[in-house]
CSV table of C-alpha atoms in Angstrom, one decimal:
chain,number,residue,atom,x,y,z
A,30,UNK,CA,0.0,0.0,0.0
A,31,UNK,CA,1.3,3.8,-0.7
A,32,UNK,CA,1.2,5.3,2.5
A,33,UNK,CA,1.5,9.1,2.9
A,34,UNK,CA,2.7,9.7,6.4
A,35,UNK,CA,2.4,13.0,7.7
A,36,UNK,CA,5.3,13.9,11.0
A,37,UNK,CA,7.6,11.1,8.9
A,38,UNK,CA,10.4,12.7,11.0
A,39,UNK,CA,9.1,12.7,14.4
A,40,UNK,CA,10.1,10.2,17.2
A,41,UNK,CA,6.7,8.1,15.9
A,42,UNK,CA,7.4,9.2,12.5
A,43,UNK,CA,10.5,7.6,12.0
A,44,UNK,CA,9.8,4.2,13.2
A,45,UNK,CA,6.5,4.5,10.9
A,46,UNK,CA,8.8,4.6,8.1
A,47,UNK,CA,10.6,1.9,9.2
A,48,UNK,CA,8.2,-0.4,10.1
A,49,UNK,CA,6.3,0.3,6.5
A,50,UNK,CA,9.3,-0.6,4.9
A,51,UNK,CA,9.7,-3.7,6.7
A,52,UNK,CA,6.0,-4.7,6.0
A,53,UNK,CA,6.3,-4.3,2.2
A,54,UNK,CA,5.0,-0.7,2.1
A,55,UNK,CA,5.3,2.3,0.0
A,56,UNK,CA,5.9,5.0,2.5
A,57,UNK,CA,5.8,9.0,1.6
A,58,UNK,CA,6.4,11.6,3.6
A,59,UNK,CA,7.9,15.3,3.6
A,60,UNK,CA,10.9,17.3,5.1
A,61,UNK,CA,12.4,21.0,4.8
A,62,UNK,CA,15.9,19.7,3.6
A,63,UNK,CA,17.6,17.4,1.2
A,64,UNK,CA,19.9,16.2,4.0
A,65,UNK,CA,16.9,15.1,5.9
A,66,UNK,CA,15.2,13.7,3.4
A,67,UNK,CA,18.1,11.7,2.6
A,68,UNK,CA,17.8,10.5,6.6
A,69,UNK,CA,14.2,9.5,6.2
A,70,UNK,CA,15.0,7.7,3.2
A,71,UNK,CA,18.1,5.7,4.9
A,72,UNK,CA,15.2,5.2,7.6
A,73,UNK,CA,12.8,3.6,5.2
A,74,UNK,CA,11.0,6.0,3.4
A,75,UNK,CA,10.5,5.3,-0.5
A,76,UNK,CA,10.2,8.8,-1.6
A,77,UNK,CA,10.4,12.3,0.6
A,78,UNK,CA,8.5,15.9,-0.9
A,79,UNK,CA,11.0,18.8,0.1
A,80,UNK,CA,9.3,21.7,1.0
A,81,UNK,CA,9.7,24.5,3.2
A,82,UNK,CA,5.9,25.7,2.6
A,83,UNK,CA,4.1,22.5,3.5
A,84,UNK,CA,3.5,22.3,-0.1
A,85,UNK,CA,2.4,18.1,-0.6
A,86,UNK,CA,-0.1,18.3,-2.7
A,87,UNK,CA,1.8,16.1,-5.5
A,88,UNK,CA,3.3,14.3,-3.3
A,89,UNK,CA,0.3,12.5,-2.2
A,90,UNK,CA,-0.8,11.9,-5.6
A,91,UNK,CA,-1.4,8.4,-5.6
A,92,UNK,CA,-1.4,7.2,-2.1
A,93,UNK,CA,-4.0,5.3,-0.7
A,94,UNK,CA,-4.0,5.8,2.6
A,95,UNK,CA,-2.7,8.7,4.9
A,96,UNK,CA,-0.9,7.9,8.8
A,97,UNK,CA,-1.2,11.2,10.8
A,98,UNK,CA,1.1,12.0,13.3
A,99,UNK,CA,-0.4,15.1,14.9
A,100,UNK,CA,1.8,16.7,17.5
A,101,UNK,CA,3.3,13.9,18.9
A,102,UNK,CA,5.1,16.1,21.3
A,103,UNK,CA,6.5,14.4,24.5
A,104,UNK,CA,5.8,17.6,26.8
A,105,UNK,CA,2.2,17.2,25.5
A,106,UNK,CA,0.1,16.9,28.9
A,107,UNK,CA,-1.9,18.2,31.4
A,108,UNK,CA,-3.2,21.8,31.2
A,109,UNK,CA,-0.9,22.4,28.3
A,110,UNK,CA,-1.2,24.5,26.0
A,111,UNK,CA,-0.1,22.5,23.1
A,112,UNK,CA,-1.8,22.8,20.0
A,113,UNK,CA,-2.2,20.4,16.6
A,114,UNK,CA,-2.5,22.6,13.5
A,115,UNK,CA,-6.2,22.1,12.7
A,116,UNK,CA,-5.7,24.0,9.4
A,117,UNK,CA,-3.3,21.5,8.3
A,118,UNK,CA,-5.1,18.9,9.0
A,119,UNK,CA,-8.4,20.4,7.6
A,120,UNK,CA,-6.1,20.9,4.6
A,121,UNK,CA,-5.0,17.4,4.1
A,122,UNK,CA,-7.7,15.7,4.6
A,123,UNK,CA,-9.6,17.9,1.7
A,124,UNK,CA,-6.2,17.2,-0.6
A,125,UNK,CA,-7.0,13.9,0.5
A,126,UNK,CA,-10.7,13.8,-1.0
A,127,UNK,CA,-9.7,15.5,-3.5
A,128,UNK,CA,-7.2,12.1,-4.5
A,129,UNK,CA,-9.7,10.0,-3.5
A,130,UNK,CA,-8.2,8.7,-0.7
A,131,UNK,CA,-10.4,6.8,1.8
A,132,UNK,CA,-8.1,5.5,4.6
A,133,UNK,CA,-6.8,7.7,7.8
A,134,UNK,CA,-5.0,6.5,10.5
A,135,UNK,CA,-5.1,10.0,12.9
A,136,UNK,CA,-2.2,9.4,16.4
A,137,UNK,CA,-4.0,12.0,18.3
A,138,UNK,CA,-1.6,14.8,20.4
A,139,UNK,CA,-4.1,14.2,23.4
A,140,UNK,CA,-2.9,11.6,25.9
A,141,UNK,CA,-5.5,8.5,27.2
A,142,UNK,CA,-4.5,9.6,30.5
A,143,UNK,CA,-5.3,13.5,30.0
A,144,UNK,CA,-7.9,15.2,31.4
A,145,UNK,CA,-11.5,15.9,29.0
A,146,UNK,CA,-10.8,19.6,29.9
A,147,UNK,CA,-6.6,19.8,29.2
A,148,UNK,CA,-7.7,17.6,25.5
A,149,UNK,CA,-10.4,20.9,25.3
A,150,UNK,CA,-7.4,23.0,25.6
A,151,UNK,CA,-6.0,24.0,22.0
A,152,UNK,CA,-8.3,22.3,20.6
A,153,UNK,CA,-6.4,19.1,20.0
A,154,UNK,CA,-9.9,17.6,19.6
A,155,UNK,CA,-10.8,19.2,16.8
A,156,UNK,CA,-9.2,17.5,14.0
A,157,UNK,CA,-10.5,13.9,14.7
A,158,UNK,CA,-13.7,15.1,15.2
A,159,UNK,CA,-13.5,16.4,11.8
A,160,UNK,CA,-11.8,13.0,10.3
A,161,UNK,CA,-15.1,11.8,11.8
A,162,UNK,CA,-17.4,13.8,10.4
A,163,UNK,CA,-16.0,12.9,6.8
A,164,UNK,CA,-15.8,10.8,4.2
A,165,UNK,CA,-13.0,8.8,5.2
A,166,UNK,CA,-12.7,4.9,7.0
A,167,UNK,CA,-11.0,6.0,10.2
A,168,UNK,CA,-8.9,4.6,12.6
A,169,UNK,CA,-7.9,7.3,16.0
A,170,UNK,CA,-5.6,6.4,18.2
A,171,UNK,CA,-4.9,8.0,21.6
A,172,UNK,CA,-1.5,6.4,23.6
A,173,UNK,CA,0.3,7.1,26.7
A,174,UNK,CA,3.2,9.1,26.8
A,175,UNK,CA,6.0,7.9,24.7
A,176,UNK,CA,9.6,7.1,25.4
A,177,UNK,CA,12.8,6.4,23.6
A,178,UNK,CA,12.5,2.6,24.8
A,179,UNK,CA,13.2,-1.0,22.6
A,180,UNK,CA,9.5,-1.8,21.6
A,181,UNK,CA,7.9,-5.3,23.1
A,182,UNK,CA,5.3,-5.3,20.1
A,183,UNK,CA,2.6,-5.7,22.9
A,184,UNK,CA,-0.1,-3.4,24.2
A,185,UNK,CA,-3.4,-3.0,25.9
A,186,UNK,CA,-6.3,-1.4,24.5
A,187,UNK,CA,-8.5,0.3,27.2
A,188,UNK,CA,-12.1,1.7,27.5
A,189,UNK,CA,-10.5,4.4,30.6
A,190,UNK,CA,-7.6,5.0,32.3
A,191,UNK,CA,-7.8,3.3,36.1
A,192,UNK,CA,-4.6,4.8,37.1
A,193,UNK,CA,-2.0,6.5,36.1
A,194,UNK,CA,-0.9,4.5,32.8
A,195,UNK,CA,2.7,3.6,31.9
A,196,UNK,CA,5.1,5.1,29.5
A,197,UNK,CA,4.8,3.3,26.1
A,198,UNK,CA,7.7,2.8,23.6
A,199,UNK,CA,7.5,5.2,20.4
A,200,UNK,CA,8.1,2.4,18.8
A,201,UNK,CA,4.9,0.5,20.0
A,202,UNK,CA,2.9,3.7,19.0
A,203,UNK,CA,4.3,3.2,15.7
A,204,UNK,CA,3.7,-0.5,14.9
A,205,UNK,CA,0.3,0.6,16.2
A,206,UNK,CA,-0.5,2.9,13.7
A,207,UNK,CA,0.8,0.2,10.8
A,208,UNK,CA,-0.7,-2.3,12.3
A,209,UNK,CA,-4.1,-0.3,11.8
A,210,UNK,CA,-4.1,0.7,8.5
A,211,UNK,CA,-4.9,-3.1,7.1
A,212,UNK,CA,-7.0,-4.6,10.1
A,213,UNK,CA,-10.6,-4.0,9.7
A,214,UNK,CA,-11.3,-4.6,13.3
A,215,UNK,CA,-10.2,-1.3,14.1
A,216,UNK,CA,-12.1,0.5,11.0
A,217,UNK,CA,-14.0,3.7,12.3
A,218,UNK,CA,-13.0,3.1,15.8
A,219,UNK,CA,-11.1,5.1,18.5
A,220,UNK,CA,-8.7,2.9,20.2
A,221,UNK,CA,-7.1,4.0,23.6
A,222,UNK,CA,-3.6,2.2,23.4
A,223,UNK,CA,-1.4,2.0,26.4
A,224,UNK,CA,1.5,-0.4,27.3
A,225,UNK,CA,0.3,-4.1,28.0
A,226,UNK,CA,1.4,-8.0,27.6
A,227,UNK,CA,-0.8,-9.1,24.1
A,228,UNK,CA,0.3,-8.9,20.9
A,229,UNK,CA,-0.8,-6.1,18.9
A,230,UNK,CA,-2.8,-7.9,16.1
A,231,UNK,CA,-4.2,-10.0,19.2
A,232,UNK,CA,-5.4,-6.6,21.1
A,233,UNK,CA,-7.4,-5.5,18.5
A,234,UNK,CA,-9.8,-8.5,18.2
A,235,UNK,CA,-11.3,-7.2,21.4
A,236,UNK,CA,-11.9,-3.5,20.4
C-alpha cells in the first residue's frame, strides 16, 4: 500500500517509516531539507516531498492511505497548552478527497490519561472530530506518553484509564498505527492504546 505519512520525521514518525518498509509498504512523507530527506529515506522511506511551505499536494498523488502523526510532542500533557494545526489537518484531509483517498490512520496529540478539559485546551480535539465527520474509514488512536525505549510489540487497548498509565515505547505507537491501517477490526474506531502484555494484532480482536 502507498502510504503518505504526515510527521515522517518525528520520534513516531521515523519508526512508521521503518516499520512500512519492513511490511512491504510504499511510505511517503515530507521534510524541509535534502539532508533530511536523505535521513528518512536511509530510515525507510521510499520517496520524501522537500518543501519549506508544507507544499504536498503532488506528493500525495497516488497514495492510498494517509498515517497522521499530529503533534506527537512528549511535553504534550496536562493543562498544556499545546496545540495540533487544525488547518493542516483540515487541509489534508480535503487534498485527500480531492485524491480520492479513503483510509486515515489519525495518532492524536491528546494523551489517554489527560484530562477531558486539558484535550479541550488548543483544541487538540478538533481535528479527529472532523476525520469523523467525513468521508474517510478511520482509525484514532490516543497512547500514553511515549519514550525512547526498545518496543515489546505488545499493548493493551483500554475503554478508561484506572490509574496513572505507563510510558509506552514510540516504537509501539508506531507499529500501532501500521498495524491499523490493514486490520478491519479497528475501522471507524477510537482505540485508547497503552503499554500491556498481548500482541498487537491480538489486542485488536477485542476493540
Amino acid at each position: 500500500m502507498k502510504v503518505f505519512v504526515f510527521g515522517g520525521g518525528g520520534d513516531v514518525g521515523e519508526y512508521v517509516l521503518k516499520k512500512l518498509a519492513a511490511e512491504n509498504h510504499e511510505a511517503i512523507t515530507i521534510a524541509e531539507t535534502e539532508n533530511r530527506a536523505e535521513e528518512l529515506k536511509m530510515i525507510g522511506a521510499a520517496d520524501v516531498c522537500v518543501t519549506k511551505d508544507y507544499d504536498f499536494v503532488d506528493a500525495i498523488s497516488g497514495c492510498e492511505a494517509i498515517i497522521y502523526i499530529a503533534g506527537a510532542n512528549p511535553t504534550a500533557g496536562e493543562n498544556r497548552n499545546v496545540l495540533v494545526d487544525k488547518e493542516a489537518v483540515a487541509r489534508a484531509m480535503e487534498e485527500a478527497r480531492t485524491q480520492g483517498i479513503e483510509r486515515v490512520v489519525y495518532l492524536s496529540p491528546a494523551r489517554v490519561d489527560e484530562s477531558a478539559e486539558s484535550q479541550d485546551t488548543g483544541g487538540k480535539k478538533i481535528p479527529e472530530e472532523l476525520i469523523k465527520l467525513d468521508v474517510f474509514t478511520y482509525t484514532v488512536v490516543y497512547s500514553s506518553r511515549g519514550v525512547h525505549k526498545p518496543g515489546k510489540g505488545t499493548i493493551d487497548v483500554i475503554t478508561s484509564p484506572r490509574k496513572k498509565v505507563m510510558e509506552i515505547p514510540y516504537e509501539d505507537v508506531a507499529a500501532v498505527l501500521v498495524e491499523s491501517l490493514t486490520n478491519k477490526a479497528t475501522y471507524n474506531k477510537t482505540l485508547k492504546v497503552v503499554p500491556g502484555n498481548t500482541p498487537i494484532e491480538n489486542a485488536f480482536k477485542s476493540v
